[in-house]
Coordinates of C-alpha atoms in Angstrom, one line a residue:
X1 CA 0.0 0.0 0.0
X2 CA 1.5 3.4 -0.9
X3 CA 2.5 5.6 1.9
X4 CA 0.8 8.9 2.7
X5 CA 3.8 10.8 1.5
X6 CA 3.9 9.1 -1.8
X7 CA 0.1 9.7 -2.3
X8 CA 0.7 13.4 -1.5
X9 CA 3.6 13.5 -4.1
X10 CA 1.3 11.9 -6.7
X11 CA -1.5 14.4 -6.0
X12 CA 1.0 17.2 -6.2
X13 CA 2.4 15.9 -9.5
X14 CA -1.1 15.7 -10.9
X15 CA -2.0 19.2 -9.6
X16 CA 1.2 20.7 -11.1
X17 CA 0.8 19.2 -14.6
X18 CA 1.1 22.0 -17.1
X19 CA -1.6 22.8 -19.6
X20 CA -0.4 21.6 -23.0
X21 CA -0.6 25.1 -24.4
X22 CA 1.9 26.2 -21.8
X23 CA 4.1 23.1 -21.9
X24 CA 4.3 23.3 -25.7
X25 CA 3.4 26.8 -26.9
X26 CA 4.8 26.4 -30.4
X27 CA 1.7 24.6 -31.7
X28 CA -2.0 25.0 -31.0
X29 CA -3.8 22.0 -29.4
X30 CA -7.0 20.5 -30.8
X31 CA -9.1 22.1 -28.1
X32 CA -8.9 25.2 -30.3
X33 CA -9.9 23.4 -33.5
X34 CA -8.1 24.3 -36.8
X35 CA -9.9 25.8 -39.7
X36 CA -11.2 23.5 -42.4
X37 CA -8.7 23.4 -45.3
X38 CA -9.3 19.9 -46.7
X39 CA -11.9 20.8 -49.4
X40 CA -9.2 21.2 -52.1
X41 CA -11.5 20.2 -55.0
X42 CA -14.4 22.5 -53.8
X43 CA -16.7 19.6 -53.0
X44 CA -18.9 22.2 -51.2
X45 CA -20.0 23.4 -54.7
X46 CA -21.8 20.0 -55.2
X47 CA -24.0 20.6 -52.2
X48 CA -27.4 22.3 -52.1
X49 CA -27.6 25.6 -50.2
X50 CA -29.5 23.7 -47.5
X51 CA -26.8 21.1 -47.1
X52 CA -24.1 23.8 -47.1
X53 CA -25.9 25.6 -44.3
X54 CA -26.3 22.4 -42.3
X55 CA -22.6 21.6 -42.8
X56 CA -21.6 25.0 -41.3
X57 CA -24.1 24.7 -38.4
X58 CA -22.8 21.3 -37.4
X59 CA -19.1 22.4 -37.8
X60 CA -19.6 25.5 -35.6
X61 CA -21.3 23.4 -32.9
X62 CA -18.6 20.8 -32.8
X63 CA -15.7 23.2 -32.8
X64 CA -17.4 25.3 -30.0
X65 CA -19.1 22.8 -27.8
X66 CA -17.1 19.5 -28.2
X67 CA -13.5 20.3 -29.2
X68 CA -12.7 22.0 -25.9
X69 CA -13.8 19.0 -23.8
X70 CA -13.3 15.9 -26.0
X71 CA -9.8 15.0 -24.9
X72 CA -10.7 15.0 -21.2
X73 CA -13.7 12.7 -21.7
X74 CA -11.8 10.5 -24.1
X75 CA -9.0 10.1 -21.6
X76 CA -11.5 9.1 -18.9
X77 CA -13.6 7.0 -21.2
X78 CA -16.7 8.8 -20.0
X79 CA -19.6 10.3 -21.9
X80 CA -20.4 14.1 -21.7
X81 CA -24.1 13.9 -21.1
X82 CA -24.3 17.7 -20.7
X83 CA -23.7 18.1 -24.4
X84 CA -26.7 15.9 -25.5
X85 CA -29.4 18.6 -25.2
X86 CA -27.4 20.9 -27.4
X87 CA -26.7 18.1 -29.9
X88 CA -30.5 17.5 -30.0
X89 CA -31.1 21.1 -30.9
X90 CA -29.1 20.7 -34.1
X91 CA -31.9 18.6 -35.5
X92 CA -29.8 15.9 -37.1
X93 CA -31.0 12.9 -35.2
X94 CA -33.3 10.8 -37.3
X95 CA -31.4 11.9 -40.5
X96 CA -33.4 10.8 -43.5
X97 CA -36.6 9.9 -41.6
X98 CA -39.6 12.1 -42.6
X99 CA -42.2 13.1 -40.1
X100 CA -42.5 12.2 -36.4
X101 CA -40.3 15.1 -35.4
X102 CA -37.4 13.9 -37.6
X103 CA -35.5 16.3 -39.9
X104 CA -36.1 14.4 -43.2
X105 CA -32.7 15.2 -44.6
X106 CA -31.4 14.0 -47.9
X107 CA -28.9 11.2 -47.5
X108 CA -26.2 13.5 -48.7
X109 CA -27.1 16.1 -46.1
X110 CA -27.2 13.5 -43.4
X111 CA -23.8 12.2 -44.5
X112 CA -22.3 15.7 -44.5
X113 CA -23.5 16.4 -41.0
X114 CA -22.2 13.0 -39.9
X115 CA -18.7 13.8 -41.4
X116 CA -18.6 17.2 -39.7
X117 CA -19.2 15.5 -36.3
X118 CA -16.5 12.9 -37.0
X119 CA -14.1 15.7 -38.1
X120 CA -13.9 16.9 -34.5
X121 CA -14.6 13.7 -32.6
X122 CA -15.2 10.2 -33.9
X123 CA -16.9 9.1 -30.7
X124 CA -19.7 11.6 -31.1
X125 CA -20.2 10.5 -34.6
X126 CA -20.5 6.8 -33.5
X127 CA -22.9 7.9 -30.8
X128 CA -25.1 9.6 -33.4
X129 CA -24.8 6.7 -35.8
X130 CA -26.0 4.1 -33.3
X131 CA -28.8 6.2 -32.1
X132 CA -30.0 7.6 -35.5
X133 CA -28.8 5.4 -38.3
X134 CA -29.5 2.2 -36.6
X135 CA -32.0 2.4 -33.7
X136 CA -34.2 5.2 -35.1
X137 CA -33.9 4.1 -38.7
X138 CA -35.0 0.5 -37.8
X139 CA -38.1 1.9 -36.1
X140 CA -38.7 4.2 -39.0
X141 CA -38.3 1.6 -41.7
X142 CA -39.6 -1.5 -39.9
X143 CA -41.9 -0.3 -37.1
X144 CA -45.7 0.1 -37.0
X145 CA -47.3 3.4 -37.2
X146 CA -48.1 3.3 -33.5
X147 CA -44.4 2.5 -32.7
X148 CA -43.2 5.4 -34.8
X149 CA -45.5 7.9 -33.2
X150 CA -44.6 6.6 -29.7
X151 CA -40.8 6.5 -29.9
X152 CA -39.4 8.6 -32.8
X153 CA -40.3 12.2 -31.6
X154 CA -38.4 11.9 -28.3
X155 CA -35.5 10.1 -29.9
X156 CA -35.3 12.9 -32.6
X157 CA -34.8 15.4 -29.8
X158 CA -32.4 13.2 -28.0
X159 CA -34.7 13.3 -25.0
X160 CA -34.4 9.5 -25.1
X161 CA -31.5 7.5 -26.4
X162 CA -31.6 4.4 -28.5
X163 CA -29.2 1.5 -29.2
X164 CA -29.1 -1.4 -31.6
X165 CA -28.3 -4.9 -30.3
X166 CA -27.4 -7.4 -33.0
X167 CA -23.8 -8.6 -32.3
X168 CA -23.2 -11.4 -29.9
X169 CA -20.1 -12.8 -28.2
X170 CA -20.0 -15.8 -30.6
X171 CA -21.3 -14.0 -33.7
X172 CA -19.9 -10.9 -35.1
X173 CA -19.4 -11.1 -38.9
X174 CA -21.6 -14.2 -38.8
X175 CA -24.4 -12.2 -37.2
X176 CA -27.2 -14.1 -39.0
X177 CA -26.4 -17.1 -36.8
X178 CA -27.2 -15.3 -33.6
X179 CA -28.4 -17.4 -30.7
X180 CA -30.5 -15.0 -28.6
X181 CA -34.0 -16.5 -28.6
X182 CA -37.5 -15.1 -28.5
X183 CA -40.2 -17.4 -27.3
X184 CA -43.9 -16.6 -27.7
X185 CA -46.0 -16.5 -24.6
X186 CA -49.4 -15.1 -23.8
X187 CA -49.5 -11.4 -24.7
X188 CA -45.8 -11.1 -25.6
X189 CA -42.4 -12.7 -25.9
X190 CA -39.6 -13.9 -23.6
X191 CA -36.1 -13.0 -24.7
X192 CA -33.0 -15.0 -23.6
X193 CA -29.5 -14.4 -24.6
X194 CA -26.4 -12.2 -24.7
X195 CA -25.2 -9.3 -26.8
X196 CA -21.8 -7.6 -27.0
X197 CA -20.2 -4.4 -28.3
X198 CA -23.5 -2.6 -28.2
X199 CA -22.9 1.2 -28.3
X200 CA -25.0 3.4 -26.0
X201 CA -26.3 0.3 -24.2
X202 CA -25.3 1.3 -20.7
X203 CA -27.7 4.4 -20.7
X204 CA -30.1 3.8 -23.7
X205 CA -33.8 4.2 -23.0
X206 CA -34.9 2.1 -25.9
X207 CA -32.9 -1.0 -27.1
X208 CA -33.6 -2.5 -30.5
X209 CA -32.8 -6.2 -29.8
X210 CA -32.6 -8.9 -32.5
X211 CA -33.5 -12.5 -31.5
X212 CA -34.3 -15.8 -33.1
X213 CA -38.0 -16.8 -33.1
X214 CA -38.1 -20.3 -31.6
X215 CA -41.3 -21.1 -33.6
X216 CA -40.1 -20.0 -37.1
X217 CA -36.3 -20.0 -36.6
X218 CA -36.3 -16.6 -38.2
X219 CA -34.9 -13.3 -36.9
X220 CA -37.3 -10.8 -35.3
X221 CA -36.6 -7.4 -33.7
X222 CA -38.0 -6.2 -30.4
X223 CA -38.1 -2.9 -28.6
X224 CA -36.8 -3.4 -25.0
X225 CA -37.1 -0.7 -22.4
X226 CA -34.1 0.0 -20.2
X227 CA -35.9 -0.8 -16.9
X228 CA -37.2 -4.2 -18.2
X229 CA -36.8 -6.9 -15.5
X230 CA -34.1 -9.4 -16.4
X231 CA -32.2 -6.8 -18.6
X232 CA -28.6 -6.0 -17.6
X233 CA -26.1 -3.8 -19.5
X234 CA -22.5 -3.3 -18.3
X235 CA -19.7 -1.2 -19.8
X236 CA -16.8 -2.8 -21.7
X237 CA -13.6 -1.4 -20.2
X238 CA -10.1 -0.9 -21.5
X239 CA -10.8 0.1 -25.1
X240 CA -8.1 1.9 -27.1
X241 CA -10.5 3.6 -29.5
X242 CA -13.8 5.5 -29.4
X243 CA -13.3 5.7 -25.7
X244 CA -16.2 8.2 -25.2
X245 CA -18.6 5.7 -26.7
X246 CA -20.1 3.5 -24.0
X247 CA -20.1 0.0 -25.5
X248 CA -21.7 -2.6 -23.4
X249 CA -22.4 -6.3 -22.7
X250 CA -26.1 -7.0 -22.5
X251 CA -27.6 -10.0 -20.7
X252 CA -31.2 -10.9 -21.3
X253 CA -32.6 -13.3 -18.7
X254 CA -36.3 -14.0 -19.3
X255 CA -37.0 -10.5 -20.4
X256 CA -40.7 -10.0 -21.2
X257 CA -41.6 -7.9 -24.2
X258 CA -45.3 -7.2 -25.0
X259 CA -46.7 -7.9 -28.5
X260 CA -46.9 -4.1 -29.1
X261 CA -43.1 -3.9 -29.1
X262 CA -42.2 -6.4 -31.7
X263 CA -41.3 -4.7 -35.0
X264 CA -43.6 -6.0 -37.7
X265 CA -41.2 -5.2 -40.5
X266 CA -38.4 -7.6 -39.4
X267 CA -39.3 -11.2 -40.2
X268 CA -35.9 -12.5 -41.3
X269 CA -32.3 -11.5 -41.2
X270 CA -32.6 -10.2 -44.7
X271 CA -34.9 -7.4 -43.4
X272 CA -32.0 -5.8 -41.6
X273 CA -30.3 -5.2 -45.0
X274 CA -32.4 -2.2 -45.8
X275 CA -31.3 -0.6 -42.6
X276 CA -27.7 -1.6 -43.0
X277 CA -27.6 -0.2 -46.6
X278 CA -28.2 3.3 -45.2
X279 CA -26.0 2.9 -42.1
X280 CA -23.1 1.6 -44.2
X281 CA -23.2 4.7 -46.3
X282 CA -23.2 6.8 -43.2
X283 CA -20.3 4.8 -41.7
X284 CA -18.3 5.4 -44.8
X285 CA -18.5 9.1 -44.1
X286 CA -17.1 8.7 -40.6
X287 CA -13.6 8.0 -41.7
X288 CA -14.0 10.8 -44.3
X289 CA -14.7 13.2 -41.4
X290 CA -11.9 11.8 -39.3
X291 CA -9.4 12.2 -42.1
X292 CA -10.6 15.8 -42.8
X293 CA -9.9 16.7 -39.1
X294 CA -6.5 15.0 -39.1
X295 CA -5.5 16.8 -42.3
X296 CA -6.6 20.2 -40.9
X297 CA -4.7 19.5 -37.7
X298 CA -1.5 18.5 -39.5
X299 CA -1.7 21.5 -41.9
X300 CA -1.8 24.0 -39.0
X301 CA 0.8 22.1 -37.0
X302 CA 3.4 22.0 -39.8
X303 CA 3.1 25.7 -40.3
X304 CA 3.4 26.5 -36.6
X305 CA 6.1 24.0 -35.5
X306 CA 9.7 25.0 -36.3
X307 CA 12.9 23.0 -36.5
X308 CA 16.3 24.0 -37.8
X309 CA 15.0 27.5 -38.0
X310 CA 12.1 26.7 -40.4
X311 CA 8.5 25.6 -40.1
X312 CA 8.1 21.8 -40.7
X313 CA 5.9 22.7 -43.7
X314 CA 9.1 23.9 -45.5
X315 CA 10.6 20.4 -45.6
X316 CA 10.0 18.4 -48.8
X317 CA 9.2 15.0 -47.2
X318 CA 6.6 16.7 -45.0
X319 CA 5.0 18.4 -48.0
X320 CA 4.9 15.0 -49.9
X321 CA 3.1 13.3 -47.0
X322 CA 0.7 16.2 -46.6
X323 CA -0.2 16.0 -50.4
X324 CA -0.8 12.2 -50.1
X325 CA -3.1 12.8 -47.2
X326 CA -4.9 15.5 -49.2
X327 CA -5.3 13.3 -52.3
X328 CA -6.8 10.5 -50.2
X329 CA -9.3 12.9 -48.6
X330 CA -10.5 14.2 -52.0
X331 CA -10.9 10.6 -53.4
X332 CA -12.7 9.5 -50.2
X333 CA -15.1 12.5 -50.4
X334 CA -16.0 11.9 -54.0
X335 CA -16.6 8.2 -53.5
X336 CA -18.8 8.9 -50.5
X337 CA -20.7 11.6 -52.5
X338 CA -21.3 9.2 -55.4
X339 CA -22.6 6.5 -53.0
X340 CA -25.2 9.0 -51.7
X341 CA -26.3 9.9 -55.2
X342 CA -26.6 6.2 -56.2
X343 CA -28.7 5.6 -53.1
X344 CA -30.9 8.6 -53.8
X345 CA -31.5 7.4 -57.3
X346 CA -32.4 3.9 -56.0
X347 CA -29.4 2.4 -57.9
X348 CA -27.0 1.7 -55.1
X349 CA -26.1 -2.0 -54.5
X350 CA -24.9 -3.8 -51.4
X351 CA -21.5 -4.4 -53.1
X352 CA -21.1 -0.7 -53.9
X353 CA -21.9 0.3 -50.3
X354 CA -19.4 -2.3 -49.0
X355 CA -16.7 -1.2 -51.4
X356 CA -17.2 2.4 -50.2
X357 CA -16.9 1.5 -46.6
X358 CA -13.9 -0.9 -47.0
X359 CA -11.9 1.3 -49.3
X360 CA -12.5 4.6 -47.6
X361 CA -11.5 3.2 -44.2
X362 CA -8.4 1.7 -45.8
X363 CA -7.4 5.1 -47.2
X364 CA -8.3 6.8 -43.9
X365 CA -5.8 4.5 -42.1
X366 CA -3.1 5.8 -44.4
X367 CA -4.1 9.4 -43.7
X368 CA -3.9 9.0 -39.9
X369 CA -0.7 7.0 -40.1
X370 CA 1.0 9.8 -42.1
X371 CA -0.5 12.4 -39.7
X372 CA 1.0 10.4 -36.8
X373 CA 4.4 10.6 -38.5
X374 CA 4.2 14.3 -39.2
X375 CA 3.5 15.3 -35.6
X376 CA 6.5 13.4 -34.2
X377 CA 6.4 13.1 -30.4
X378 CA 3.1 15.1 -30.3
X379 CA 1.6 12.5 -32.6
X380 CA 1.1 10.2 -29.5
X381 CA -0.7 12.9 -27.5
X382 CA -4.5 13.1 -27.6
X383 CA -4.2 16.8 -27.1
X384 CA -3.2 17.2 -30.8
X385 CA -6.1 15.1 -32.1
X386 CA -4.0 12.8 -34.4
X387 CA -3.2 10.1 -31.8
X388 CA -6.8 10.0 -30.7
X389 CA -8.0 9.8 -34.3
X390 CA -5.4 7.1 -35.0
X391 CA -7.0 5.0 -32.2
X392 CA -10.6 5.9 -33.0
X393 CA -10.2 4.8 -36.6
X394 CA -9.4 1.2 -35.7
X395 CA -12.9 0.2 -34.5
X396 CA -14.4 2.0 -37.5
X397 CA -12.2 -0.2 -39.7
X398 CA -13.9 -3.2 -38.1
X399 CA -17.5 -2.4 -37.3
X400 CA -20.4 -2.3 -39.8
X401 CA -18.6 -5.2 -41.5
X402 CA -14.9 -5.7 -41.3
X403 CA -12.7 -4.7 -44.3
X404 CA -12.5 -8.3 -45.3
X405 CA -16.2 -9.0 -45.0
X406 CA -17.1 -5.9 -47.0
X407 CA -14.6 -6.9 -49.6
X408 CA -16.2 -10.3 -49.9
X409 CA -19.6 -8.7 -50.3
X410 CA -18.3 -6.7 -53.2
X411 CA -16.5 -9.8 -54.5
X412 CA -19.7 -11.9 -54.4
X413 CA -21.5 -9.2 -56.4
X414 CA -18.9 -8.9 -59.2
X415 CA -18.2 -12.6 -59.5
X416 CA -21.5 -14.2 -58.6
X417 CA -19.7 -16.5 -56.2
X418 CA -20.0 -16.3 -52.4
X419 CA -16.8 -17.0 -50.5
X420 CA -17.6 -16.2 -46.9
X421 CA -17.2 -19.7 -45.5
X422 CA -13.8 -21.4 -45.4
X423 CA -12.9 -24.1 -47.9
X424 CA -13.2 -27.8 -46.7
X425 CA -9.9 -29.3 -45.4
X426 CA -10.6 -32.7 -47.0
X427 CA -9.4 -33.4 -50.6
X428 CA -13.0 -34.4 -51.5
X429 CA -15.3 -31.4 -51.8
X430 CA -17.7 -31.1 -48.9
X431 CA -20.6 -30.8 -51.3
X432 CA -19.9 -34.3 -52.9
X433 CA -21.9 -36.9 -51.2
X434 CA -20.1 -40.3 -51.5
X435 CA -23.5 -42.0 -51.9
X436 CA -24.7 -39.7 -54.6
X437 CA -25.1 -40.7 -58.3
X438 CA -22.5 -38.2 -59.3
X439 CA -19.9 -39.8 -57.1
X440 CA -20.8 -43.3 -58.2
X441 CA -20.4 -42.4 -61.9
X442 CA -17.2 -40.6 -61.2
X443 CA -15.8 -43.7 -59.6
X444 CA -16.9 -45.9 -62.5
X445 CA -15.0 -43.6 -64.9
X446 CA -11.9 -43.7 -62.8
X447 CA -12.0 -47.5 -62.5
X448 CA -12.6 -47.9 -66.3
X449 CA -9.6 -45.7 -67.0
X450 CA -7.5 -47.8 -64.6
X451 CA -8.6 -51.1 -66.4
X452 CA -7.8 -49.7 -69.8
X453 CA -4.4 -48.6 -68.5
X454 CA -3.7 -52.1 -67.3
X455 CA -4.8 -53.6 -70.7
X456 CA -2.5 -51.2 -72.5
X457 CA 0.4 -52.2 -70.3
X458 CA -0.2 -55.9 -70.9
X459 CA -0.2 -55.3 -74.7
X460 CA 3.0 -53.5 -74.5
X461 CA 4.6 -56.3 -72.5
X462 CA 3.3 -58.9 -75.1
X463 CA 4.7 -56.9 -78.0
X464 CA 8.0 -56.6 -76.3
X465 CA 8.2 -60.4 -75.8
X466 CA 7.4 -61.1 -79.5
X467 CA 10.0 -58.6 -80.6
X468 CA 12.7 -60.3 -78.5
X469 CA 11.8 -63.7 -79.8
X470 CA 12.0 -62.5 -83.5
X471 CA 15.4 -60.9 -82.8
X472 CA 16.8 -64.1 -81.3
X473 CA 15.6 -66.2 -84.4
X474 CA 17.1 -63.6 -86.7
X475 CA 20.5 -63.7 -85.0
X476 CA 20.5 -67.6 -85.1
X477 CA 19.7 -67.6 -88.9
X478 CA 22.5 -65.1 -89.7
X479 CA 25.1 -67.1 -87.7
X480 CA 24.4 -70.6 -89.5
X481 CA 23.6 -69.7 -93.1
X482 CA 26.3 -69.8 -95.9
X483 CA 26.7 -67.0 -98.4
X484 CA 27.8 -68.4 -101.9
X485 CA 29.6 -66.3 -104.5
X486 CA 27.2 -64.9 -106.9
X487 CA 27.9 -64.0 -110.6
X488 CA 27.0 -60.4 -111.2
X489 CA 25.7 -61.4 -114.6
X490 CA 23.6 -64.2 -113.4
X491 CA 19.8 -63.8 -113.8
X492 CA 19.0 -65.7 -110.7
X493 CA 20.8 -63.5 -108.2
X494 CA 20.3 -64.4 -104.5
X495 CA 19.5 -61.7 -102.1
X496 CA 21.6 -61.4 -99.1

């Protein structure tokens, strides 16, 4: 146990810690967020005046209300509930949902707002994504009219918070195999099971829970209230990324859900795809926003920080890295924008959404890695954003479909061949039944070929024996015969 004197010394050390702006005055920390300089190809010109105004409104809010406090909460892995009412006043929760107090934004407008949130803090964008693009959208697309009227208005104002419980300890990418069960009883359902990595779950008021119907073996969705008996949600500790987001483990022990709270539009796992199609587009804009913020931070830092008597921006290698980052950001923005337009036209496919999410997160990884290099020692401090963004991007790279799974979704679409399950380890294909007609005929062909091969070998041996016998007789004849002298003029010449 530490002594009182050592405890006093620790307290004194903590108390005397210098503010980063004093400890390192040569560069401005992210609490004073840098101006936006990443729109090099003037993407803003592609937006409607309404979307442009929304973009600026969200940007100003994030820079003023979130940037000054985000590092402190990220370090503590706590959520700043005091910001939620102000975030609700932005009117971006509910995104594309029309009516019921929701903003009814275009998918492009919703994506832009989402990116501006992520530009300053990825955790806040994840909070909004779970609440709006998953929980609210599922109710909006799959709920009854009564359910929409009951739940969506308060969720749109962030007076109540939603979460989306699909992933389980044993089933992440293979979510369609989930084991949580829903058993029909009089007047409702009994849910039994476990969920993991559920964002907002420790404080959510409404939980959208997916479970397997024991009667039909299909997936249904249920609205579970936070105070439901048998429901337990606990925080997952020790994360290195999205630390402000409160991910949780959920235990469901005989949780009763009335019939009024089963979503009528979810009757199989395939029904989740219409929700995931939108959310995957939104998630593709999260790494875009993160990369925009990292570029903005690095651009300012390289101009402020000096070494060898010159700003870091004056060195060729730093300019080259900065240009690579900028090029990635432009390409990511344009791909994200095109996805939105395809969706609005009703032409976006699952493969296109998956390619967008996988490729954009891959390029974002390169951006934050280069940013980490450019900031040197300060690149490992959350105070200068890049280290925090570096860590926050890792869960984004994984959730809403890992890079690999999204690549396979696109691969399936362009080849027509699904390759999600591993190949069989046996030399005989798993799909070939040894008792099948196909296998029997295949064996007959193999056996016939072997028989013909044996017959051919036997004929070769017989021919070889006949040839040897002929050669022996020929040699005997040549050694015993006499060759008389023959007159060249004779008409009855003998042949040798």
